[in-house]
Amino acid sequence: MSIFEELESEVRSYCRSFPAVFDKAVGSHMYDSDGKEYIDFFDGAGALNYGHNNPYIMGKVVEYIQSQGITHALDLSTRAKEEFLTTFREKILIPRGMPHRVMFCGSTGTNAVEAALKIARKATGRDTVFAFQGAFHGMTAGALAVTSDATDRKRLQGNLSDVVFMPFPYGFNTSFDTIGYIRNVLTDDHSGVSLPAAIILETVQAEGGVIVAPVEWLQQLRALCDEFGILLICDEIQIGCGRTGTFFSFERAGIMPDLVTLSKSIGGAGLPMSLLLLKPEIDKWLPGEHNGTFRGNQLAFVAGKAALEFLEDNDLLSEVKRKEAIVKNYLETKILPMDDRLELRGIGLIWGIEFKNLPDGSALSKAVSRKCFDNGLVIERAGRGDSVVKPLPALTIPDEDLTKGLRILKDAVAEVLQG
Ligand SMILES: Cc1ncc(COP(=O)(O)O)c(C=O)c1O
């Protein structure tokens, strides 16, 4: 038995899917302690958009450490934070005409979701929040309350109040007027549902199985929120930072959310950072009202600033669009034809191959992920019954590694489908 099995809690998660002891990583390659190489199509669940140990970003971090820069500072003002904020304003907020203020939250994504829900309720004086079927927003009580997965929710049943789940435009709902349904809930004085403070959504449901909301639907949702005075919260934690081909995923719909949660890759090098962007008129916090010890990870500020520079200097957003075409074409022509019950969804560099329509899709997707791992590719599953295999490569992945990873995936799907 390893020390992990012996000593670490049963709560262990990803290490069960990828049973190796990882030692080193560079770019899109990971190495275990036996020296076996893996291509990474998982990327720390989206925390490594710029690859492992990106030399430009890590160079800045090393430089900062060697300068005896502060590593921890609560939410004191520091040079590292000042430079991050200045760069974030210049490169992200101003070009997009975003008036939002930046709130640093506790170090994980779920804490930004907690903050968003809390301030939305405070700013509107309303309790209810609408979330969507298929949504994942985190594992702390408030974030779990707006997460739809029954397995996740079971862990905290009884406390998940004041949230009403609306249908997302997916599956059965694609032929159903979901916006009309929400409007009806809002206007029917016998719907039994109070006017919500906010509607929270991922424009691409990532853990939900890579479900991409249509542009017109997002625009209609924004208009509905305006009409009823509901705050729109876009959760960009997994799909932000360039993943879908624009810095924020909502940009493709030309909409402006009232609140935006950001985490994972905003820390540049997989270092924990979590942000809430909020319009000034919603910034009703009292000083310290959402405090936390780890709201000042200086190394993440340094890496985060460097990542924004790297993104721009390397025109990474165009690269995402170019690589999107490679992935889409490969999956459409080499994997989908293997079985007409397979479904493909995706945008930018987040894709999902759904096995749901095959008998025991969950077991099949698990077998594919496992076979990939044995053959040197780290790839995770998502969606209903975990029946979606989800390629999530770094935005920086070289074409050669991208195609090699896709080939490993294709061979694994072929082998599993042949039984
Ligand atoms: C969309 C979304 N929101 C929130 C979270 C929670 O982030 P964290 O795991 O850092 O708490 C995740 C994590 O996967 C996520 O994908």
GROMACS .gro file of C-alpha atoms in nm, residues 157-308:
model
  152
  157GLN     CA    1  -2.847   1.756   0.133
  158GLY     CA    2  -3.060   1.970   0.358
  159ASN     CA    3  -2.867   2.293   0.326
  160LEU     CA    4  -2.904   2.364  -0.042
  161SER     CA    5  -3.180   2.618  -0.022
  162ASP     CA    6  -3.296   2.921  -0.220
  163VAL     CA    7  -3.179   2.788  -0.556
  164VAL     CA    8  -3.408   2.695  -0.845
  165PHE     CA    9  -3.267   2.501  -1.141
  166MET     CA   10  -3.374   2.603  -1.488
  167PRO     CA   11  -3.338   2.393  -1.805
  168PHE     CA   12  -3.021   2.450  -2.010
  169PRO     CA   13  -3.049   2.438  -2.389
  170TYR     CA   14  -2.936   2.077  -2.421
  171GLY     CA   15  -3.078   1.739  -2.521
  172PHE     CA   16  -3.455   1.740  -2.482
  173ASN     CA   17  -3.430   2.112  -2.404
  174THR     CA   18  -3.283   2.207  -2.745
  175SER     CA   19  -3.630   2.178  -2.894
  176PHE     CA   20  -3.787   2.349  -2.595
  177ASP     CA   21  -3.809   2.724  -2.543
  178THR     CA   22  -3.605   2.742  -2.222
  179ILE     CA   23  -3.598   3.122  -2.222
  180GLY     CA   24  -3.978   3.125  -2.262
  181TYR     CA   25  -4.000   2.882  -1.971
  182ILE     CA   26  -3.786   3.104  -1.747
  183ARG     CA   27  -3.993   3.407  -1.850
  184ASN     CA   28  -4.307   3.216  -1.756
  185VAL     CA   29  -4.165   3.128  -1.413
  186LEU     CA   30  -4.081   3.495  -1.361
  187THR     CA   31  -4.418   3.633  -1.467
  188ASP     CA   32  -4.659   3.368  -1.336
  189ASP     CA   33  -4.770   3.481  -0.991
  190HIS     CA   34  -4.850   3.115  -0.919
  191SER     CA   35  -4.512   2.974  -1.028
  192GLY     CA   36  -4.415   2.937  -0.663
  193VAL     CA   37  -4.075   3.087  -0.739
  194SER     CA   38  -3.957   3.427  -0.614
  195LEU     CA   39  -3.779   3.682  -0.830
  196PRO     CA   40  -3.412   3.579  -0.812
  197ALA     CA   41  -3.119   3.796  -0.712
  198ALA     CA   42  -2.910   3.641  -0.987
  199ILE     CA   43  -2.883   3.382  -1.258
  200ILE     CA   44  -2.553   3.198  -1.256
  201LEU     CA   45  -2.423   3.004  -1.555
  202GLU     CA   46  -2.128   2.866  -1.744
  203THR     CA   47  -2.165   2.960  -2.111
  204VAL     CA   48  -2.004   2.622  -2.176
  205GLN     CA   49  -2.095   2.369  -1.909
  206ALA     CA   50  -1.761   2.202  -1.857
  207GLU     CA   51  -1.810   1.942  -1.584
  208GLY     CA   52  -2.165   1.905  -1.716
  209GLY     CA   53  -2.021   1.739  -2.027
  210VAL     CA   54  -1.902   2.027  -2.250
  211ILE     CA   55  -2.239   2.173  -2.340
  212VAL     CA   56  -2.204   2.493  -2.540
  213ALA     CA   57  -2.489   2.742  -2.500
  214PRO     CA   58  -2.589   2.902  -2.833
  215VAL     CA   59  -2.502   3.269  -2.883
  216GLU     CA   60  -2.866   3.379  -2.935
  217TRP     CA   61  -2.969   3.197  -2.619
  218LEU     CA   62  -2.704   3.381  -2.418
  219GLN     CA   63  -2.819   3.712  -2.565
  220GLN     CA   64  -3.181   3.633  -2.480
  221LEU     CA   65  -3.083   3.540  -2.127
  222ARG     CA   66  -2.896   3.870  -2.084
  223ALA     CA   67  -3.200   4.059  -2.214
  224LEU     CA   68  -3.428   3.869  -1.975
  225CYS     CA   69  -3.202   3.958  -1.682
  226ASP     CA   70  -3.213   4.325  -1.786
  227GLU     CA   71  -3.590   4.320  -1.817
  228PHE     CA   72  -3.643   4.174  -1.469
  229GLY     CA   73  -3.351   4.342  -1.288
  230ILE     CA   74  -3.173   4.011  -1.228
  231LEU     CA   75  -2.794   4.003  -1.198
  232LEU     CA   76  -2.615   3.781  -1.447
  233ILE     CA   77  -2.317   3.586  -1.309
  234CYS     CA   78  -2.088   3.418  -1.561
  235ASP     CA   79  -1.872   3.148  -1.408
  236GLU     CA   80  -1.552   3.159  -1.613
  237ILE     CA   81  -1.351   2.947  -1.373
  238GLN     CA   82  -1.288   2.661  -1.615
  239ILE     CA   83  -1.367   2.814  -1.953
  240GLY     CA   84  -1.210   3.158  -1.908
  241CYS     CA   85  -0.854   3.274  -1.975
  242GLY     CA   86  -0.868   3.202  -2.347
  243ARG     CA   87  -0.995   2.843  -2.335
  244THR     CA   88  -1.283   2.904  -2.579
  245GLY     CA   89  -1.091   3.136  -2.815
  246THR     CA   90  -1.174   3.466  -2.644
  247PHE     CA   91  -1.039   3.568  -2.304
  248PHE     CA   92  -1.386   3.539  -2.149
  249SER     CA   93  -1.619   3.280  -2.295
  250PHE     CA   94  -1.916   3.521  -2.290
  251GLU     CA   95  -1.743   3.751  -2.541
  252ARG     CA   96  -1.858   3.533  -2.830
  253ALA     CA   97  -2.216   3.642  -2.751
  254GLY     CA   98  -2.125   4.009  -2.708
  255ILE     CA   99  -2.288   4.015  -2.365
  256MET     CA  100  -2.166   4.183  -2.047
  257PRO     CA  101  -2.227   3.996  -1.719
  258ASP     CA  102  -2.278   4.187  -1.396
  259LEU     CA  103  -2.047   3.950  -1.211
  260VAL     CA  104  -1.773   3.720  -1.336
  261THR     CA  105  -1.593   3.449  -1.143
  262LEU     CA  106  -1.239   3.361  -1.252
  263SER     CA  107  -0.991   3.114  -1.108
  264LYS     CA  108  -0.780   2.818  -1.229
  265SER     CA  109  -0.565   2.961  -1.514
  266ILE     CA  110  -0.580   3.321  -1.391
  267GLY     CA  111  -0.299   3.211  -1.153
  268GLY     CA  112  -0.077   3.169  -1.461
  269ALA     CA  113   0.116   2.863  -1.357
  270GLY     CA  114  -0.140   2.656  -1.169
  271LEU     CA  115  -0.091   2.874  -0.861
  272PRO     CA  116  -0.409   2.934  -0.663
  273MET     CA  117  -0.589   3.260  -0.731
  274SER     CA  118  -0.958   3.336  -0.743
  275LEU     CA  119  -1.130   3.655  -0.852
  276LEU     CA  120  -1.473   3.805  -0.860
  277LEU     CA  121  -1.531   4.087  -1.107
  278LEU     CA  122  -1.825   4.298  -1.012
  279LYS     CA  123  -1.982   4.611  -1.154
  280PRO     CA  124  -1.915   4.912  -0.924
  281GLU     CA  125  -2.283   4.956  -0.836
  282ILE     CA  126  -2.293   4.596  -0.705
  283ASP     CA  127  -1.980   4.643  -0.495
  284LYS     CA  128  -2.179   4.682  -0.173
  285TRP     CA  129  -1.931   4.500   0.051
  286LEU     CA  130  -1.832   4.643   0.384
  287PRO     CA  131  -1.455   4.626   0.441
  288GLY     CA  132  -1.358   4.269   0.529
  289GLU     CA  133  -1.709   4.134   0.474
  290HIS     CA  134  -1.575   3.843   0.268
  291ASN     CA  135  -1.233   3.813   0.426
  292GLY     CA  136  -0.989   3.527   0.401
  293THR     CA  137  -0.629   3.453   0.490
  294PHE     CA  138  -0.527   3.342   0.141
  295ARG     CA  139  -0.653   3.633  -0.065
  296GLY     CA  140  -0.299   3.746  -0.136
  297ASN     CA  141  -0.095   3.477  -0.309
  298GLN     CA  142   0.186   3.697  -0.438
  299LEU     CA  143   0.342   3.427  -0.654
  300ALA     CA  144   0.009   3.386  -0.830
  301PHE     CA  145  -0.005   3.764  -0.890
  302VAL     CA  146   0.340   3.750  -1.048
  303ALA     CA  147   0.256   3.442  -1.256
  304GLY     CA  148  -0.088   3.582  -1.343
  305LYS     CA  149   0.060   3.906  -1.474
  306ALA     CA  150   0.321   3.716  -1.676
  307ALA     CA  151   0.048   3.492  -1.818
  308LEU     CA  152  -0.150   3.792  -1.946
   0.00000   0.00000   0.00000
